[in-house]
Amino acid sequence: MKTEDLVSLLAAGVEPIDVRGTARRYGLALIGGMLGALAITVGILHLNRALSQEVFEPMFWVREAYCATLESLGLVAVTRLARPGIRLGVVPAGIGAVLIAMWTLAALILMMAPARDRAHLLLGATAAVCPFLITLVAAPLFVAFVWILRGLAPTQLRSAGAALGFAAGSFGALAYSLHCPELTAPFIGVWYLLGMLIPTAIGALFGPRLMRW
Amino acid sequence: MQLKEERLRSLLIRGLAGDPSAYHLFLGELSAHLRSFLRRRMPRLPEETEDLVQELLLAIHNQRHTYDLEQPLTAWVQAIARYKLIDLLRRRSRTDGLHDPLDDDDELFAVADTEPAEARHDLAKLLKQLPDRQRLPILYVKIEGGSVADAAKRTGMSESAVKVGIHRGLKALAVKIRSIA
């Protein structure tokens, strides 16, 4: 087939693009992924029994804000990397700023605490399982993000994979926080972050294979 | 060049709204720019230029919903062209074909090449390998130029199934091109 014939073929009877199609794709996938993450948190892990008291503690909301901010930044990174020729801009710096804020708070708390309490502030009771449980809760969101990106056109597949893993991990961390009993800044600054970084690494590793077009 | 960008952008935007003649002009003019872009970047693979021009046109068509109306068209087309070129070179592992570094530049629309070489793969043949529910809608609507309603009548499919068949068929064609190129 000659190139001009291909041009005629592609142009013939071309349908208008549904301008809300992409937004609908994100909406559907994220609702599905979030429901999956909540189902794992509530159904398999169960809600934190102290939740109704914890919501009155400022640190509860610091933790939620930390997860939600990282999640929004991850989502922005995904939407940018999903389209050809759009740069990440200030997103990595934004993620860095959130992490530095949390680590600063964590360092202050550790410095002010008596030495014998420091290990417990950092490790809590669940450090050994937290990152893996966040990864588990993030799994439905990971699948949802891969589905979103397979319908778009990422051109930097490794970065797009990392971004989708980070977004899934931070959404997952937010859902997981309804189960998690830990409320100290050192714990959240380290183990929650690790829980987000495991899906990030998985995304970077498999992104090129999952999203090639 | 700025004029060229503006002209192609407005043609594409009309095409995205469903204007076939504007979209035809867009793809036709774009293919000349892609050809010249690729000839400069893969001088040692001249026989593959036209294949890649066609693969790119198909990719641009299939991904046209990812164009952000606020975005410079050059940036969008260039990102797709570089992605597909790198993909081709990687499949070949013949990185020696890569003469120029694939840096961003603004020259995409500065030069055009309207003399196509022969494409080596025959898209018409690949089209024949598609299942009927994709092949017939493409044949009746996109090649013979009939309406979707007409194609629905001739195939006994619903109109939305005809549209889905065209959409999936062109995506499947892109996968087939990629697997042989």
Coordinates of C-alpha atoms in Angstrom, one line a residue:
Chain A
M1 CA 0.0 0.0 0.0
K2 CA 1.3 3.5 -0.9
T3 CA 1.6 6.0 1.9
E4 CA -1.0 8.3 0.2
D5 CA -3.4 5.4 0.2
L6 CA -2.9 4.8 3.9
V7 CA -3.5 8.6 4.5
S8 CA -6.8 8.3 2.6
L9 CA -7.7 5.1 4.5
L10 CA -7.1 6.7 7.9
A11 CA -8.9 9.9 7.0
A12 CA -12.0 8.3 5.4
G13 CA -15.1 8.7 7.6
V14 CA -13.0 9.6 10.6
E15 CA -15.1 9.8 13.8
P16 CA -14.9 12.7 16.2
I17 CA -12.7 12.0 19.3
D18 CA -14.7 11.6 22.5
V19 CA -13.0 14.4 24.5
R20 CA -14.2 12.9 27.8
G21 CA -13.0 9.4 27.0
T22 CA -9.6 9.7 28.7
A23 CA -11.2 11.2 31.9
R24 CA -13.7 8.4 31.9
R25 CA -10.9 5.8 31.6
Y26 CA -9.1 7.3 34.7
G27 CA -12.4 7.5 36.6
L28 CA -13.5 4.0 36.0
A29 CA -10.1 2.4 36.7
L30 CA -9.4 4.5 39.8
I31 CA -12.8 3.7 41.3
G32 CA -12.3 0.0 40.6
G33 CA -8.8 0.0 42.0
M34 CA -9.8 2.0 45.1
L35 CA -12.7 -0.4 45.8
G36 CA -10.2 -3.3 45.4
A37 CA -7.8 -1.7 47.8
L38 CA -10.5 -1.1 50.4
A39 CA -11.8 -4.6 50.0
I40 CA -8.4 -6.0 50.8
T41 CA -8.0 -3.6 53.8
V42 CA -11.4 -4.2 55.3
G43 CA -11.9 -7.8 54.2
I44 CA -8.5 -9.4 54.7
L45 CA -6.7 -7.0 57.1
H46 CA -9.7 -5.6 59.0
L47 CA -10.1 -1.9 60.0
N48 CA -8.0 -0.6 62.9
R49 CA -10.2 -0.9 66.0
A50 CA -8.9 2.3 67.5
L51 CA -9.8 4.3 64.3
S52 CA -12.7 6.1 65.9
Q53 CA -10.4 7.6 68.6
E54 CA -7.4 8.1 66.3
V55 CA -9.3 10.5 64.0
F56 CA -9.1 13.1 66.9
E57 CA -5.3 12.9 66.9
P58 CA -3.4 15.5 64.7
M59 CA -0.9 12.8 63.7
F60 CA -3.6 10.8 62.1
W61 CA -4.3 13.6 59.7
V62 CA -0.6 14.3 59.1
R63 CA -0.4 10.7 58.0
E64 CA -3.4 10.9 55.7
A65 CA -2.2 14.2 54.2
Y66 CA 1.2 12.7 53.6
C67 CA -0.3 9.8 51.7
A68 CA -2.9 11.9 49.9
T69 CA -0.3 14.5 48.7
L70 CA 2.1 11.9 47.4
E71 CA -0.8 10.2 45.7
S72 CA -1.9 13.4 44.0
L73 CA 1.7 14.0 42.8
G74 CA 1.9 10.4 41.6
L75 CA -1.3 10.8 39.7
V76 CA -0.1 14.0 38.1
A77 CA 3.1 12.2 37.1
V78 CA 1.1 9.4 35.5
T79 CA -1.2 11.8 33.5
R80 CA 1.9 13.6 32.2
L81 CA 3.9 10.5 31.2
A82 CA 0.8 9.0 29.6
R83 CA 0.9 11.5 26.8
P84 CA 3.8 11.9 24.3
G85 CA 5.9 15.0 24.6
I86 CA 4.7 16.2 28.0
R87 CA 7.4 16.8 30.7
L88 CA 7.2 15.9 34.3
G89 CA 7.9 19.5 35.4
V90 CA 8.0 20.1 39.1
V91 CA 6.4 16.8 40.2
P92 CA 9.7 15.1 41.3
A93 CA 10.6 18.2 43.3
G94 CA 7.1 18.2 44.9
I95 CA 7.6 14.6 46.0
G96 CA 11.0 15.5 47.4
A97 CA 9.5 18.4 49.3
V98 CA 6.9 16.2 50.9
L99 CA 9.4 13.6 51.9
I100 CA 11.8 16.2 53.3
A101 CA 9.0 17.7 55.4
M102 CA 8.1 14.3 56.8
W103 CA 11.7 13.4 57.5
T104 CA 12.3 16.7 59.3
L105 CA 9.3 16.1 61.5
A106 CA 10.6 12.5 62.1
A107 CA 14.1 13.8 63.0
L108 CA 12.7 16.3 65.5
I109 CA 10.5 13.7 67.2
L110 CA 13.4 11.3 67.5
M111 CA 15.7 14.0 68.8
M112 CA 13.2 15.1 71.5
A113 CA 12.3 11.6 72.6
P114 CA 14.2 9.7 75.4
A115 CA 16.8 7.4 73.9
R116 CA 15.0 4.2 75.1
D117 CA 11.8 5.2 73.1
R118 CA 13.5 5.9 69.8
A119 CA 13.6 2.3 68.5
H120 CA 9.9 2.0 69.1
L121 CA 9.1 5.3 67.5
L122 CA 10.9 4.1 64.3
L123 CA 9.8 0.5 64.3
G124 CA 6.4 0.5 66.0
A125 CA 4.9 -3.0 66.2
T126 CA 4.5 -3.6 62.5
A127 CA 7.6 -2.4 60.6
A128 CA 8.4 -5.9 59.3
V129 CA 5.0 -6.3 57.5
C130 CA 4.0 -2.7 56.7
P131 CA 5.8 -2.3 53.3
F132 CA 4.6 -5.7 52.1
L133 CA 1.0 -5.1 53.2
I134 CA 1.0 -1.7 51.4
T135 CA 2.2 -3.4 48.3
L136 CA -0.6 -6.0 48.6
V137 CA -3.3 -3.3 49.1
A138 CA -1.8 -1.4 46.1
A139 CA -2.0 -4.4 43.7
P140 CA -5.6 -3.7 42.4
L141 CA -4.5 0.0 41.8
F142 CA -1.4 -1.2 40.1
V143 CA -3.5 -3.2 37.7
A144 CA -5.9 -0.3 37.2
F145 CA -3.1 2.1 36.3
V146 CA -1.5 -0.3 33.9
W147 CA -4.9 -0.6 32.2
I148 CA -5.2 3.2 32.0
L149 CA -1.8 3.6 30.5
R150 CA -2.3 0.8 28.0
G151 CA -5.1 2.9 26.5
L152 CA -2.8 6.0 26.2
A153 CA 0.6 6.5 24.7
P154 CA 3.5 6.6 27.2
T155 CA 6.8 7.1 25.4
Q156 CA 9.2 6.7 28.4
L157 CA 8.0 3.3 29.5
R158 CA 10.4 2.9 32.5
S159 CA 9.5 6.3 34.0
A160 CA 5.8 5.7 33.3
G161 CA 6.1 2.3 35.0
A162 CA 7.8 3.9 38.0
A163 CA 5.2 6.7 38.2
L164 CA 2.3 4.3 38.0
G165 CA 3.8 2.1 40.7
F166 CA 4.4 5.1 42.9
A167 CA 0.8 6.3 42.4
A168 CA -0.6 2.9 43.1
G169 CA 1.7 2.6 46.2
S170 CA 0.6 5.9 47.6
F171 CA -3.1 5.3 46.9
G172 CA -2.5 1.8 48.5
A173 CA -0.9 3.4 51.6
L174 CA -3.8 5.7 52.1
A175 CA -6.2 2.7 52.1
Y176 CA -3.9 0.7 54.3
S177 CA -3.8 3.5 56.8
L178 CA -7.3 2.5 57.8
H179 CA -5.9 -0.7 59.1
C180 CA -2.5 0.5 60.3
P181 CA -2.1 1.3 64.1
E182 CA 1.1 3.3 63.6
L183 CA 1.0 7.0 64.1
T184 CA 4.6 8.2 64.4
A185 CA 6.4 10.4 61.9
P186 CA 9.5 8.2 61.9
F187 CA 7.5 5.1 61.1
I188 CA 5.5 6.8 58.3
G189 CA 8.5 8.5 56.9
V190 CA 10.3 5.2 56.5
W191 CA 8.0 2.2 56.2
Y192 CA 5.1 3.8 54.4
L193 CA 7.6 5.2 51.9
L194 CA 9.1 1.8 51.5
G195 CA 5.6 0.4 50.8
M196 CA 5.3 2.9 48.0
L197 CA 8.7 2.2 46.6
I198 CA 8.2 -1.5 46.2
P199 CA 5.4 -1.0 43.6
T200 CA 7.5 1.8 42.1
A201 CA 10.4 -0.6 41.5
I202 CA 8.0 -3.3 40.1
G203 CA 6.5 -0.7 37.7
A204 CA 10.0 0.5 36.5
L205 CA 11.0 -3.2 36.0
F206 CA 7.9 -4.3 34.1
G207 CA 6.7 -1.0 32.6
P208 CA 8.4 -1.5 29.2
R209 CA 6.9 -5.0 28.8
L210 CA 3.5 -4.0 30.0
M211 CA 2.9 -0.8 28.1
R212 CA 4.8 -1.2 24.8
W213 CA 2.8 0.0 21.8
Chain B
M1 CA 7.9 27.1 10.7
Q2 CA 5.6 28.6 13.4
L3 CA 3.1 29.1 10.6
K4 CA 3.5 25.4 9.7
E5 CA 3.0 24.3 13.3
E6 CA -0.2 26.5 13.5
R7 CA -1.5 25.2 10.2
L8 CA -1.0 21.5 11.0
R9 CA -2.3 22.0 14.5
S10 CA -5.5 23.6 13.3
L11 CA -6.0 20.9 10.7
L12 CA -5.5 18.2 13.4
I13 CA -7.9 19.9 15.8
R14 CA -10.5 19.9 13.0
G15 CA -9.7 16.3 12.3
L16 CA -10.2 15.4 16.0
A17 CA -13.6 17.0 15.7
G18 CA -14.4 14.6 12.9
D19 CA -13.6 16.6 9.7
P20 CA -12.2 14.0 7.3
S21 CA -10.9 16.5 4.7
A22 CA -8.9 18.5 7.2
Y23 CA -7.6 15.3 8.7
H24 CA -6.6 14.1 5.3
L25 CA -4.6 17.3 4.7
F26 CA -3.1 16.9 8.1
L27 CA -1.9 13.4 7.6
G28 CA -0.7 14.1 4.0
E29 CA 1.4 17.1 5.0
L30 CA 2.6 15.4 8.2
S31 CA 3.9 12.3 6.2
A32 CA 6.2 14.5 4.2
H33 CA 7.7 15.9 7.4
L34 CA 8.0 12.5 9.0
R35 CA 9.7 11.2 5.9
S36 CA 12.3 13.9 6.0
F37 CA 12.8 13.6 9.7
L38 CA 13.4 9.9 9.4
R39 CA 15.6 10.1 6.3
R40 CA 17.9 12.4 8.2
R41 CA 18.0 10.1 11.3
M42 CA 18.3 6.7 9.7
P43 CA 20.5 7.4 6.6
R44 CA 21.8 3.8 6.7
L45 CA 18.4 2.3 6.7
P46 CA 16.9 4.1 3.6
E47 CA 14.8 1.1 2.6
E48 CA 13.0 1.2 5.9
T49 CA 12.1 4.8 5.9
E50 CA 8.7 4.4 4.2
D51 CA 7.8 1.5 6.4
L52 CA 8.4 3.6 9.4
V53 CA 6.5 6.6 7.9
Q54 CA 3.5 4.3 7.6
E55 CA 3.9 2.8 11.0
L56 CA 4.1 6.3 12.4
L57 CA 1.0 7.5 10.6
L58 CA -0.9 4.5 12.0
A59 CA 0.4 5.1 15.5
I60 CA -0.4 8.8 15.3
H61 CA -3.9 8.0 14.1
N62 CA -4.4 5.3 16.8
Q63 CA -3.1 7.6 19.6
R64 CA -4.7 10.9 18.4
H65 CA -6.8 11.0 21.6
T66 CA -3.6 11.6 23.6
Y67 CA -2.9 15.0 21.9
D68 CA -3.4 17.7 24.4
L69 CA -4.9 20.7 22.6
E70 CA -2.8 23.1 24.7
Q71 CA 0.4 21.3 23.7
P72 CA 2.7 22.3 20.8
L73 CA 2.1 19.8 18.0
T74 CA 5.8 19.5 17.3
A75 CA 6.5 18.1 20.8
W76 CA 3.7 15.5 20.5
V77 CA 4.7 14.3 17.0
Q78 CA 8.4 14.3 17.8
A79 CA 7.9 12.3 21.0
I80 CA 6.0 9.6 19.0
A81 CA 8.5 9.6 16.2
R82 CA 11.4 9.2 18.5
Y83 CA 9.7 6.5 20.5
K84 CA 8.9 4.5 17.3
L85 CA 12.4 5.1 15.8
I86 CA 14.1 3.9 19.0
D87 CA 11.7 1.0 19.2
L88 CA 12.7 0.0 15.6
L89 CA 16.4 0.4 16.2
R90 CA 16.2 -1.6 19.4
R91 CA 14.3 -4.4 17.6
R92 CA 17.0 -4.5 15.0
S93 CA 19.8 -3.9 17.6
R94 CA 21.4 -2.1 14.7
T95 CA 22.3 1.0 16.6
D96 CA 24.8 1.9 13.9
G97 CA 21.8 3.1 11.9
L98 CA 21.5 5.9 14.4
H99 CA 23.4 8.7 12.8
D100 CA 22.2 11.8 14.7
P101 CA 21.5 11.9 18.4
L102 CA 17.8 11.8 19.0
D103 CA 17.7 15.1 20.7
D104 CA 14.7 17.4 20.9
D105 CA 14.8 19.9 18.1
D106 CA 12.3 22.2 16.5
E107 CA 13.1 21.4 13.0
L108 CA 10.5 18.7 12.5
F109 CA 8.2 21.0 10.5
A110 CA 11.1 23.0 8.8
V111 CA 11.7 20.4 6.1
A112 CA 9.5 18.1 4.2
D113 CA 10.1 15.3 1.7
T114 CA 7.3 14.6 -0.6
E115 CA 9.0 11.8 -2.6
P116 CA 8.0 8.5 -1.0
A117 CA 10.1 5.4 -1.6
E118 CA 8.3 2.1 -1.8
A119 CA 7.2 0.7 1.5
R120 CA 8.3 -2.9 1.7
H121 CA 5.5 -4.4 3.8
D122 CA 2.2 -4.3 2.1
L123 CA -0.4 -3.0 4.5
A124 CA -3.1 -4.3 2.1
K125 CA -1.8 -7.8 2.7
L126 CA -1.7 -7.3 6.5
L127 CA -5.3 -6.0 6.4
K128 CA -6.4 -9.3 4.8
Q129 CA -5.2 -11.2 7.9
L130 CA -7.6 -9.4 10.2
P131 CA -10.7 -11.2 11.3
D132 CA -13.9 -10.3 9.3
R133 CA -15.5 -8.2 12.0
Q134 CA -12.5 -5.8 11.7
R135 CA -11.5 -6.3 8.1
L136 CA -15.0 -5.7 6.6
P137 CA -15.8 -2.5 8.4
I138 CA -12.3 -1.1 7.4
L139 CA -12.9 -2.2 3.8
Y140 CA -16.4 -0.8 3.5
V141 CA -15.9 2.5 5.4
K142 CA -12.2 3.3 5.2
I143 CA -11.3 1.9 1.8
E144 CA -14.5 2.0 -0.2
G145 CA -15.6 5.2 1.6
G146 CA -19.1 4.1 2.5
S147 CA -21.0 5.2 5.6
V148 CA -21.0 3.4 8.9
A149 CA -24.7 2.8 8.5
D150 CA -24.1 1.2 5.1
A151 CA -21.3 -1.0 6.4
A152 CA -23.6 -2.1 9.2
K153 CA -26.2 -3.1 6.7
R154 CA -23.8 -5.0 4.5
T155 CA -22.2 -6.9 7.4
G156 CA -25.2 -7.4 9.6
M157 CA -23.3 -5.8 12.5
S158 CA -24.6 -3.0 14.6
E159 CA -23.3 0.5 13.8
S160 CA -21.3 0.6 17.1
A161 CA -19.8 -2.8 16.3
V162 CA -18.7 -1.4 13.0
K163 CA -17.0 1.5 14.7
V164 CA -15.4 -0.7 17.3
G165 CA -14.3 -3.1 14.5
I166 CA -12.5 -0.2 12.6
H167 CA -10.9 1.0 15.8
R168 CA -9.7 -2.4 17.0
G169 CA -8.7 -3.4 13.4
L170 CA -6.4 -0.3 13.0
K171 CA -4.8 -1.1 16.4
A172 CA -4.3 -4.7 15.4
L173 CA -2.7 -3.5 12.2
A174 CA -0.3 -1.4 14.2
V175 CA 0.7 -4.5 16.2
K176 CA 1.2 -6.6 13.0
I177 CA 3.4 -3.9 11.4
R178 CA 5.5 -3.8 14.5
S179 CA 5.9 -7.5 14.7
I180 CA 7.3 -7.8 11.2
A181 CA 9.2 -4.6 11.0

